[in-house]
């Protein structure tokens, strides 16, 4: 395989463990997934051949996103709704509440992630508005076979996906890369663990739409 040409998105869509390995090494396979593996690894100081070997050696998992690349569009849309939309609506309000609690209870500590609750509230508002657009406009057209008319709407959604990626990066800035300090309480540690799960879910979600669903819809 030519790592100078094969993109992160291609690998994540076709190799069962690729998305998991990329997330582990901090490689953005969703918003910036259309970059060659070698280029992305170079920016991170990683060996692309070593990453590729790790992808090839990893055991497949039932949760691997690549399994959805060949599924019918209706099944893929249903999976996105149940696995990502529903979970995002459930998890984000909980994380906002946890962040507010940590900021209030640990206001005297320099390591407290001040501003995180407000950031997550803004992130929640943007994400929920985005989900509404997909559910009310885009997905019904896809399921009715009119997806080819959605070029402008999909371009808008992809820009919003990029904004979501920027929000995830800012979350890491506010939290010291999601590493809780030694004095962190149980809620604080659970918050950072939840934010890491949120980041993984959003990256998988965006990848499935940007690099699997949308290209198939526009080529239909």
PDB file of C-alpha atoms in Angstrom:
ATOM      1  CA  UNK A   1       0.000   0.000   0.000  1.00  0.00           C
ATOM      2  CA  UNK A   2       1.227   3.482  -0.893  1.00  0.00           C
ATOM      3  CA  UNK A   3       1.086   5.509   2.318  1.00  0.00           C
ATOM      4  CA  UNK A   4       1.884   8.643   0.300  1.00  0.00           C
ATOM      5  CA  UNK A   5      -1.461   8.392  -1.499  1.00  0.00           C
ATOM      6  CA  UNK A   6      -3.841   6.317   0.619  1.00  0.00           C
ATOM      7  CA  UNK A   7      -5.852   8.607   2.871  1.00  0.00           C
ATOM      8  CA  UNK A   8      -6.889   8.220   6.489  1.00  0.00           C
ATOM      9  CA  UNK A   9     -10.521   8.244   5.362  1.00  0.00           C
ATOM     10  CA  UNK A  10      -9.968   5.413   2.898  1.00  0.00           C
ATOM     11  CA  UNK A  11      -8.288   3.285   5.535  1.00  0.00           C
ATOM     12  CA  UNK A  12     -10.907   4.061   8.184  1.00  0.00           C
ATOM     13  CA  UNK A  13     -13.646   3.083   5.738  1.00  0.00           C
ATOM     14  CA  UNK A  14     -12.060  -0.195   4.608  1.00  0.00           C
ATOM     15  CA  UNK A  15      -9.797  -1.524   7.365  1.00  0.00           C
ATOM     16  CA  UNK A  16     -11.726  -2.739  10.437  1.00  0.00           C
ATOM     17  CA  UNK A  17      -9.381  -1.453  13.136  1.00  0.00           C
ATOM     18  CA  UNK A  18      -8.080   1.683  11.413  1.00  0.00           C
ATOM     19  CA  UNK A  19     -10.365   4.190  13.148  1.00  0.00           C
ATOM     20  CA  UNK A  20      -9.471   2.801  16.583  1.00  0.00           C
ATOM     21  CA  UNK A  21      -5.737   2.929  15.862  1.00  0.00           C
ATOM     22  CA  UNK A  22      -5.952   6.446  14.419  1.00  0.00           C
ATOM     23  CA  UNK A  23      -7.846   7.706  17.468  1.00  0.00           C
ATOM     24  CA  UNK A  24      -5.272   6.110  19.768  1.00  0.00           C
ATOM     25  CA  UNK A  25      -2.475   8.042  18.039  1.00  0.00           C
ATOM     26  CA  UNK A  26      -4.365  11.329  17.709  1.00  0.00           C
ATOM     27  CA  UNK A  27      -4.753  11.114  13.920  1.00  0.00           C
ATOM     28  CA  UNK A  28      -7.807  13.021  12.668  1.00  0.00           C
ATOM     29  CA  UNK A  29      -9.562  10.569  10.340  1.00  0.00           C
ATOM     30  CA  UNK A  30     -12.837  12.537  10.167  1.00  0.00           C
ATOM     31  CA  UNK A  31     -12.574  16.295   9.543  1.00  0.00           C
ATOM     32  CA  UNK A  32      -9.072  15.951   8.053  1.00  0.00           C
ATOM     33  CA  UNK A  33      -9.434  12.378   6.898  1.00  0.00           C
ATOM     34  CA  UNK A  34      -8.827  13.096   3.235  1.00  0.00           C
ATOM     35  CA  UNK A  35      -5.092  13.564   3.832  1.00  0.00           C
ATOM     36  CA  UNK A  36      -2.619  10.801   2.940  1.00  0.00           C
ATOM     37  CA  UNK A  37      -1.542   8.648   5.862  1.00  0.00           C
ATOM     38  CA  UNK A  38       2.108   9.626   5.375  1.00  0.00           C
ATOM     39  CA  UNK A  39       1.325  13.349   5.556  1.00  0.00           C
ATOM     40  CA  UNK A  40      -0.813  12.994   8.676  1.00  0.00           C
ATOM     41  CA  UNK A  41       1.838  10.857  10.371  1.00  0.00           C
ATOM     42  CA  UNK A  42       4.586  13.298   9.458  1.00  0.00           C
ATOM     43  CA  UNK A  43       2.698  16.121  11.194  1.00  0.00           C
ATOM     44  CA  UNK A  44       2.475  13.982  14.351  1.00  0.00           C
ATOM     45  CA  UNK A  45       6.036  12.639  14.213  1.00  0.00           C
ATOM     46  CA  UNK A  46       4.790   9.101  13.572  1.00  0.00           C
ATOM     47  CA  UNK A  47       6.042   6.352  11.266  1.00  0.00           C
ATOM     48  CA  UNK A  48       3.268   5.665   8.708  1.00  0.00           C
ATOM     49  CA  UNK A  49       4.507   2.135   8.035  1.00  0.00           C
ATOM     50  CA  UNK A  50       4.409   1.348  11.762  1.00  0.00           C
ATOM     51  CA  UNK A  51       0.867   2.719  12.017  1.00  0.00           C
ATOM     52  CA  UNK A  52      -0.187   0.648   9.012  1.00  0.00           C
ATOM     53  CA  UNK A  53       1.302  -2.496  10.546  1.00  0.00           C
ATOM     54  CA  UNK A  54      -0.589  -1.795  13.768  1.00  0.00           C
ATOM     55  CA  UNK A  55      -3.829  -1.453  11.774  1.00  0.00           C
ATOM     56  CA  UNK A  56      -3.190  -4.750  10.003  1.00  0.00           C
ATOM     57  CA  UNK A  57      -2.364  -6.628  13.221  1.00  0.00           C
ATOM     58  CA  UNK A  58      -5.325  -5.371  15.263  1.00  0.00           C
ATOM     59  CA  UNK A  59      -8.218  -7.751  15.823  1.00  0.00           C
ATOM     60  CA  UNK A  60     -11.572  -6.649  14.341  1.00  0.00           C
ATOM     61  CA  UNK A  61     -14.268  -5.463  16.737  1.00  0.00           C
ATOM     62  CA  UNK A  62     -18.048  -5.439  16.425  1.00  0.00           C
ATOM     63  CA  UNK A  63     -17.934  -1.656  16.840  1.00  0.00           C
ATOM     64  CA  UNK A  64     -15.516  -1.019  13.964  1.00  0.00           C
ATOM     65  CA  UNK A  65     -16.888   1.754  11.728  1.00  0.00           C
ATOM     66  CA  UNK A  66     -15.539   0.152   8.544  1.00  0.00           C
ATOM     67  CA  UNK A  67     -18.258  -2.494   8.786  1.00  0.00           C
ATOM     68  CA  UNK A  68     -20.786   0.115   7.606  1.00  0.00           C
ATOM     69  CA  UNK A  69     -19.102   1.002   4.317  1.00  0.00           C
ATOM     70  CA  UNK A  70     -20.998  -1.615   2.297  1.00  0.00           C
ATOM     71  CA  UNK A  71     -24.306  -1.577   4.178  1.00  0.00           C
ATOM     72  CA  UNK A  72     -27.506  -0.211   2.542  1.00  0.00           C
ATOM     73  CA  UNK A  73     -27.988   3.526   2.969  1.00  0.00           C
ATOM     74  CA  UNK A  74     -31.123   3.037   5.068  1.00  0.00           C
ATOM     75  CA  UNK A  75     -29.211   0.787   7.480  1.00  0.00           C
ATOM     76  CA  UNK A  76     -26.328   3.274   7.678  1.00  0.00           C
ATOM     77  CA  UNK A  77     -28.669   6.183   8.407  1.00  0.00           C
ATOM     78  CA  UNK A  78     -30.454   4.118  11.051  1.00  0.00           C
ATOM     79  CA  UNK A  79     -27.131   3.273  12.672  1.00  0.00           C
ATOM     80  CA  UNK A  80     -26.039   6.930  12.736  1.00  0.00           C
ATOM     81  CA  UNK A  81     -29.325   7.947  14.364  1.00  0.00           C
ATOM     82  CA  UNK A  82     -29.338   5.216  17.009  1.00  0.00           C
ATOM     83  CA  UNK A  83     -25.614   5.008  17.777  1.00  0.00           C
ATOM     84  CA  UNK A  84     -24.580   8.651  17.524  1.00  0.00           C
ATOM     85  CA  UNK A  85     -27.526  11.079  17.473  1.00  0.00           C
ATOM     86  CA  UNK A  86     -29.359   9.488  20.392  1.00  0.00           C
ATOM     87  CA  UNK A  87     -26.198   9.090  22.446  1.00  0.00           C
ATOM     88  CA  UNK A  88     -25.093  12.675  21.795  1.00  0.00           C
ATOM     89  CA  UNK A  89     -28.445  14.013  23.002  1.00  0.00           C
ATOM     90  CA  UNK A  90     -28.128  11.893  26.133  1.00  0.00           C
ATOM     91  CA  UNK A  91     -24.465  12.474  26.950  1.00  0.00           C
ATOM     92  CA  UNK A  92     -23.895  16.179  26.285  1.00  0.00           C
ATOM     93  CA  UNK A  93     -26.325  17.555  28.934  1.00  0.00           C
ATOM     94  CA  UNK A  94     -24.768  15.225  31.513  1.00  0.00           C
ATOM     95  CA  UNK A  95     -21.262  16.422  30.649  1.00  0.00           C
ATOM     96  CA  UNK A  96     -22.377  20.070  30.844  1.00  0.00           C
ATOM     97  CA  UNK A  97     -23.794  19.470  34.327  1.00  0.00           C
ATOM     98  CA  UNK A  98     -20.646  17.655  35.448  1.00  0.00           C
ATOM     99  CA  UNK A  99     -18.410  20.450  34.152  1.00  0.00           C
ATOM    100  CA  UNK A 100     -20.474  23.076  35.994  1.00  0.00           C
ATOM    101  CA  UNK A 101     -20.242  21.038  39.200  1.00  0.00           C
ATOM    102  CA  UNK A 102     -16.467  20.659  38.923  1.00  0.00           C
ATOM    103  CA  UNK A 103     -15.972  24.384  38.277  1.00  0.00           C
ATOM    104  CA  UNK A 104     -18.143  25.292  41.260  1.00  0.00           C
ATOM    105  CA  UNK A 105     -16.762  22.731  43.728  1.00  0.00           C
ATOM    106  CA  UNK A 106     -13.105  23.357  42.847  1.00  0.00           C
ATOM    107  CA  UNK A 107     -13.162  27.093  42.183  1.00  0.00           C
ATOM    108  CA  UNK A 108     -10.119  27.629  44.403  1.00  0.00           C
ATOM    109  CA  UNK A 109      -7.849  25.299  42.406  1.00  0.00           C
ATOM    110  CA  UNK A 110      -5.621  26.592  39.605  1.00  0.00           C
ATOM    111  CA  UNK A 111      -6.065  23.340  37.683  1.00  0.00           C
ATOM    112  CA  UNK A 112      -9.854  23.661  37.481  1.00  0.00           C
ATOM    113  CA  UNK A 113     -11.071  23.771  33.835  1.00  0.00           C
ATOM    114  CA  UNK A 114     -12.655  27.205  34.051  1.00  0.00           C
ATOM    115  CA  UNK A 115     -14.889  27.995  31.095  1.00  0.00           C
ATOM    116  CA  UNK A 116     -15.455  24.339  30.227  1.00  0.00           C
ATOM    117  CA  UNK A 117     -19.151  24.326  31.151  1.00  0.00           C
ATOM    118  CA  UNK A 118     -19.872  27.374  28.985  1.00  0.00           C
ATOM    119  CA  UNK A 119     -17.872  25.863  26.135  1.00  0.00           C
ATOM    120  CA  UNK A 120     -19.812  22.604  26.368  1.00  0.00           C
ATOM    121  CA  UNK A 121     -23.130  24.499  26.446  1.00  0.00           C
ATOM    122  CA  UNK A 122     -22.203  26.274  23.221  1.00  0.00           C
ATOM    123  CA  UNK A 123     -21.005  22.991  21.749  1.00  0.00           C
ATOM    124  CA  UNK A 124     -24.294  21.345  22.721  1.00  0.00           C
ATOM    125  CA  UNK A 125     -26.376  24.098  21.099  1.00  0.00           C
ATOM    126  CA  UNK A 126     -24.391  23.836  17.848  1.00  0.00           C
ATOM    127  CA  UNK A 127     -24.488  20.030  17.837  1.00  0.00           C
ATOM    128  CA  UNK A 128     -28.220  19.792  18.524  1.00  0.00           C
ATOM    129  CA  UNK A 129     -28.979  22.328  15.772  1.00  0.00           C
ATOM    130  CA  UNK A 130     -26.822  20.245  13.420  1.00  0.00           C
ATOM    131  CA  UNK A 131     -28.673  17.046  14.320  1.00  0.00           C
ATOM    132  CA  UNK A 132     -32.000  18.727  13.579  1.00  0.00           C
ATOM    133  CA  UNK A 133     -30.832  19.711  10.097  1.00  0.00           C
ATOM    134  CA  UNK A 134     -29.783  16.173   9.345  1.00  0.00           C
ATOM    135  CA  UNK A 135     -32.942  14.589  10.718  1.00  0.00           C
ATOM    136  CA  UNK A 136     -35.471  17.061   9.264  1.00  0.00           C
ATOM    137  CA  UNK A 137     -33.894  17.740   5.871  1.00  0.00           C
ATOM    138  CA  UNK A 138     -30.952  15.584   4.813  1.00  0.00           C
ATOM    139  CA  UNK A 139     -31.798  12.091   6.002  1.00  0.00           C
ATOM    140  CA  UNK A 140     -35.404  12.116   4.703  1.00  0.00           C
ATOM    141  CA  UNK A 141     -34.098  13.050   1.232  1.00  0.00           C
ATOM    142  CA  UNK A 142     -31.491  10.301   1.425  1.00  0.00           C
ATOM    143  CA  UNK A 143     -34.078   7.698   2.404  1.00  0.00           C
ATOM    144  CA  UNK A 144     -36.463   8.807  -0.354  1.00  0.00           C
ATOM    145  CA  UNK A 145     -33.761   8.464  -3.008  1.00  0.00           C
ATOM    146  CA  UNK A 146     -33.323  12.211  -3.588  1.00  0.00           C
ATOM    147  CA  UNK A 147     -29.883  12.502  -2.030  1.00  0.00           C
ATOM    148  CA  UNK A 148     -28.204  13.722  -5.207  1.00  0.00           C
ATOM    149  CA  UNK A 149     -29.964  17.088  -4.779  1.00  0.00           C
ATOM    150  CA  UNK A 150     -28.270  17.693  -1.429  1.00  0.00           C
ATOM    151  CA  UNK A 151     -24.869  19.000  -2.580  1.00  0.00           C
ATOM    152  CA  UNK A 152     -25.289  22.466  -1.011  1.00  0.00           C
ATOM    153  CA  UNK A 153     -26.744  21.100   2.220  1.00  0.00           C
ATOM    154  CA  UNK A 154     -23.959  18.535   2.541  1.00  0.00           C
ATOM    155  CA  UNK A 155     -21.316  21.206   1.978  1.00  0.00           C
ATOM    156  CA  UNK A 156     -22.856  23.169   4.859  1.00  0.00           C
ATOM    157  CA  UNK A 157     -22.917  20.095   7.103  1.00  0.00           C
ATOM    158  CA  UNK A 158     -19.269  19.320   6.356  1.00  0.00           C
ATOM    159  CA  UNK A 159     -18.296  22.862   7.362  1.00  0.00           C
ATOM    160  CA  UNK A 160     -20.195  22.388  10.613  1.00  0.00           C
ATOM    161  CA  UNK A 161     -18.337  19.108  11.106  1.00  0.00           C
ATOM    162  CA  UNK A 162     -15.096  21.062  10.836  1.00  0.00           C
ATOM    163  CA  UNK A 163     -16.435  23.435  13.499  1.00  0.00           C
ATOM    164  CA  UNK A 164     -17.192  20.435  15.726  1.00  0.00           C
ATOM    165  CA  UNK A 165     -13.578  19.343  15.290  1.00  0.00           C
ATOM    166  CA  UNK A 166     -12.402  22.800  16.352  1.00  0.00           C
ATOM    167  CA  UNK A 167     -14.620  22.555  19.430  1.00  0.00           C
ATOM    168  CA  UNK A 168     -13.099  19.200  20.345  1.00  0.00           C
ATOM    169  CA  UNK A 169      -9.614  20.691  20.074  1.00  0.00           C
ATOM    170  CA  UNK A 170     -10.623  23.563  22.369  1.00  0.00           C
ATOM    171  CA  UNK A 171     -12.022  21.067  24.874  1.00  0.00           C
ATOM    172  CA  UNK A 172      -8.578  19.492  25.069  1.00  0.00           C
ATOM    173  CA  UNK A 173      -6.997  22.930  25.536  1.00  0.00           C
ATOM    174  CA  UNK A 174      -9.310  23.698  28.465  1.00  0.00           C
ATOM    175  CA  UNK A 175      -8.693  20.330  30.140  1.00  0.00           C
ATOM    176  CA  UNK A 176      -4.949  19.854  29.772  1.00  0.00           C
ATOM    177  CA  UNK A 177      -5.450  17.273  27.028  1.00  0.00           C
ATOM    178  CA  UNK A 178      -8.127  15.478  29.096  1.00  0.00           C
ATOM    179  CA  UNK A 179      -5.607  14.461  31.753  1.00  0.00           C
ATOM    180  CA  UNK A 180      -7.063  14.975  35.261  1.00  0.00           C
ATOM    181  CA  UNK A 181      -4.679  16.485  37.816  1.00  0.00           C
ATOM    182  CA  UNK A 182      -3.694  14.470  40.913  1.00  0.00           C
ATOM    183  CA  UNK A 183      -6.183  16.400  43.075  1.00  0.00           C
ATOM    184  CA  UNK A 184      -9.135  15.653  40.777  1.00  0.00           C
ATOM    185  CA  UNK A 185     -12.180  14.167  42.490  1.00  0.00           C
ATOM    186  CA  UNK A 186     -14.231  11.262  41.135  1.00  0.00           C
ATOM    187  CA  UNK A 187     -16.629  13.559  39.256  1.00  0.00           C
ATOM    188  CA  UNK A 188     -13.737  15.435  37.672  1.00  0.00           C
ATOM    189  CA  UNK A 189     -12.143  12.184  36.490  1.00  0.00           C
ATOM    190  CA  UNK A 190     -15.464  10.852  35.213  1.00  0.00           C
ATOM    191  CA  UNK A 191     -15.999  14.119  33.330  1.00  0.00           C
ATOM    192  CA  UNK A 192     -12.703  13.805  31.470  1.00  0.00           C
ATOM    193  CA  UNK A 193     -13.367  10.135  30.719  1.00  0.00           C
ATOM    194  CA  UNK A 194     -16.793  11.091  29.365  1.00  0.00           C
ATOM    195  CA  UNK A 195     -15.297  13.837  27.220  1.00  0.00           C
ATOM    196  CA  UNK A 196     -12.829  11.373  25.720  1.00  0.00           C
ATOM    197  CA  UNK A 197     -15.714   9.031  24.848  1.00  0.00           C
ATOM    198  CA  UNK A 198     -17.598  11.986  23.362  1.00  0.00           C
ATOM    199  CA  UNK A 199     -14.581  12.876  21.223  1.00  0.00           C
ATOM    200  CA  UNK A 200     -14.254   9.304  19.950  1.00  0.00           C
ATOM    201  CA  UNK A 201     -17.969   9.108  19.145  1.00  0.00           C
ATOM    202  CA  UNK A 202     -17.985  12.445  17.334  1.00  0.00           C
ATOM    203  CA  UNK A 203     -14.963  11.508  15.255  1.00  0.00           C
ATOM    204  CA  UNK A 204     -16.544   8.190  14.244  1.00  0.00           C
ATOM    205  CA  UNK A 205     -19.855   9.951  13.583  1.00  0.00           C
ATOM    206  CA  UNK A 206     -18.278  12.624  11.386  1.00  0.00           C
ATOM    207  CA  UNK A 207     -16.182  10.035   9.538  1.00  0.00           C
ATOM    208  CA  UNK A 208     -19.236   7.923   8.706  1.00  0.00           C
ATOM    209  CA  UNK A 209     -21.012  10.952   7.300  1.00  0.00           C
ATOM    210  CA  UNK A 210     -18.153  12.791   5.555  1.00  0.00           C
ATOM    211  CA  UNK A 211     -16.346   9.779   4.148  1.00  0.00           C
ATOM    212  CA  UNK A 212     -18.987   7.064   3.799  1.00  0.00           C
ATOM    213  CA  UNK A 213     -22.555   8.402   3.668  1.00  0.00           C
ATOM    214  CA  UNK A 214     -22.154  11.704   1.851  1.00  0.00           C
ATOM    215  CA  UNK A 215     -19.966  10.434  -1.031  1.00  0.00           C
ATOM    216  CA  UNK A 216     -22.407   7.578  -1.663  1.00  0.00           C
ATOM    217  CA  UNK A 217     -25.388   9.933  -1.573  1.00  0.00           C
ATOM    218  CA  UNK A 218     -23.873  12.419  -4.026  1.00  0.00           C
ATOM    219  CA  UNK A 219     -22.859   9.666  -6.449  1.00  0.00           C
ATOM    220  CA  UNK A 220     -26.268   7.948  -6.398  1.00  0.00           C
TER     221      UNK A 220
END
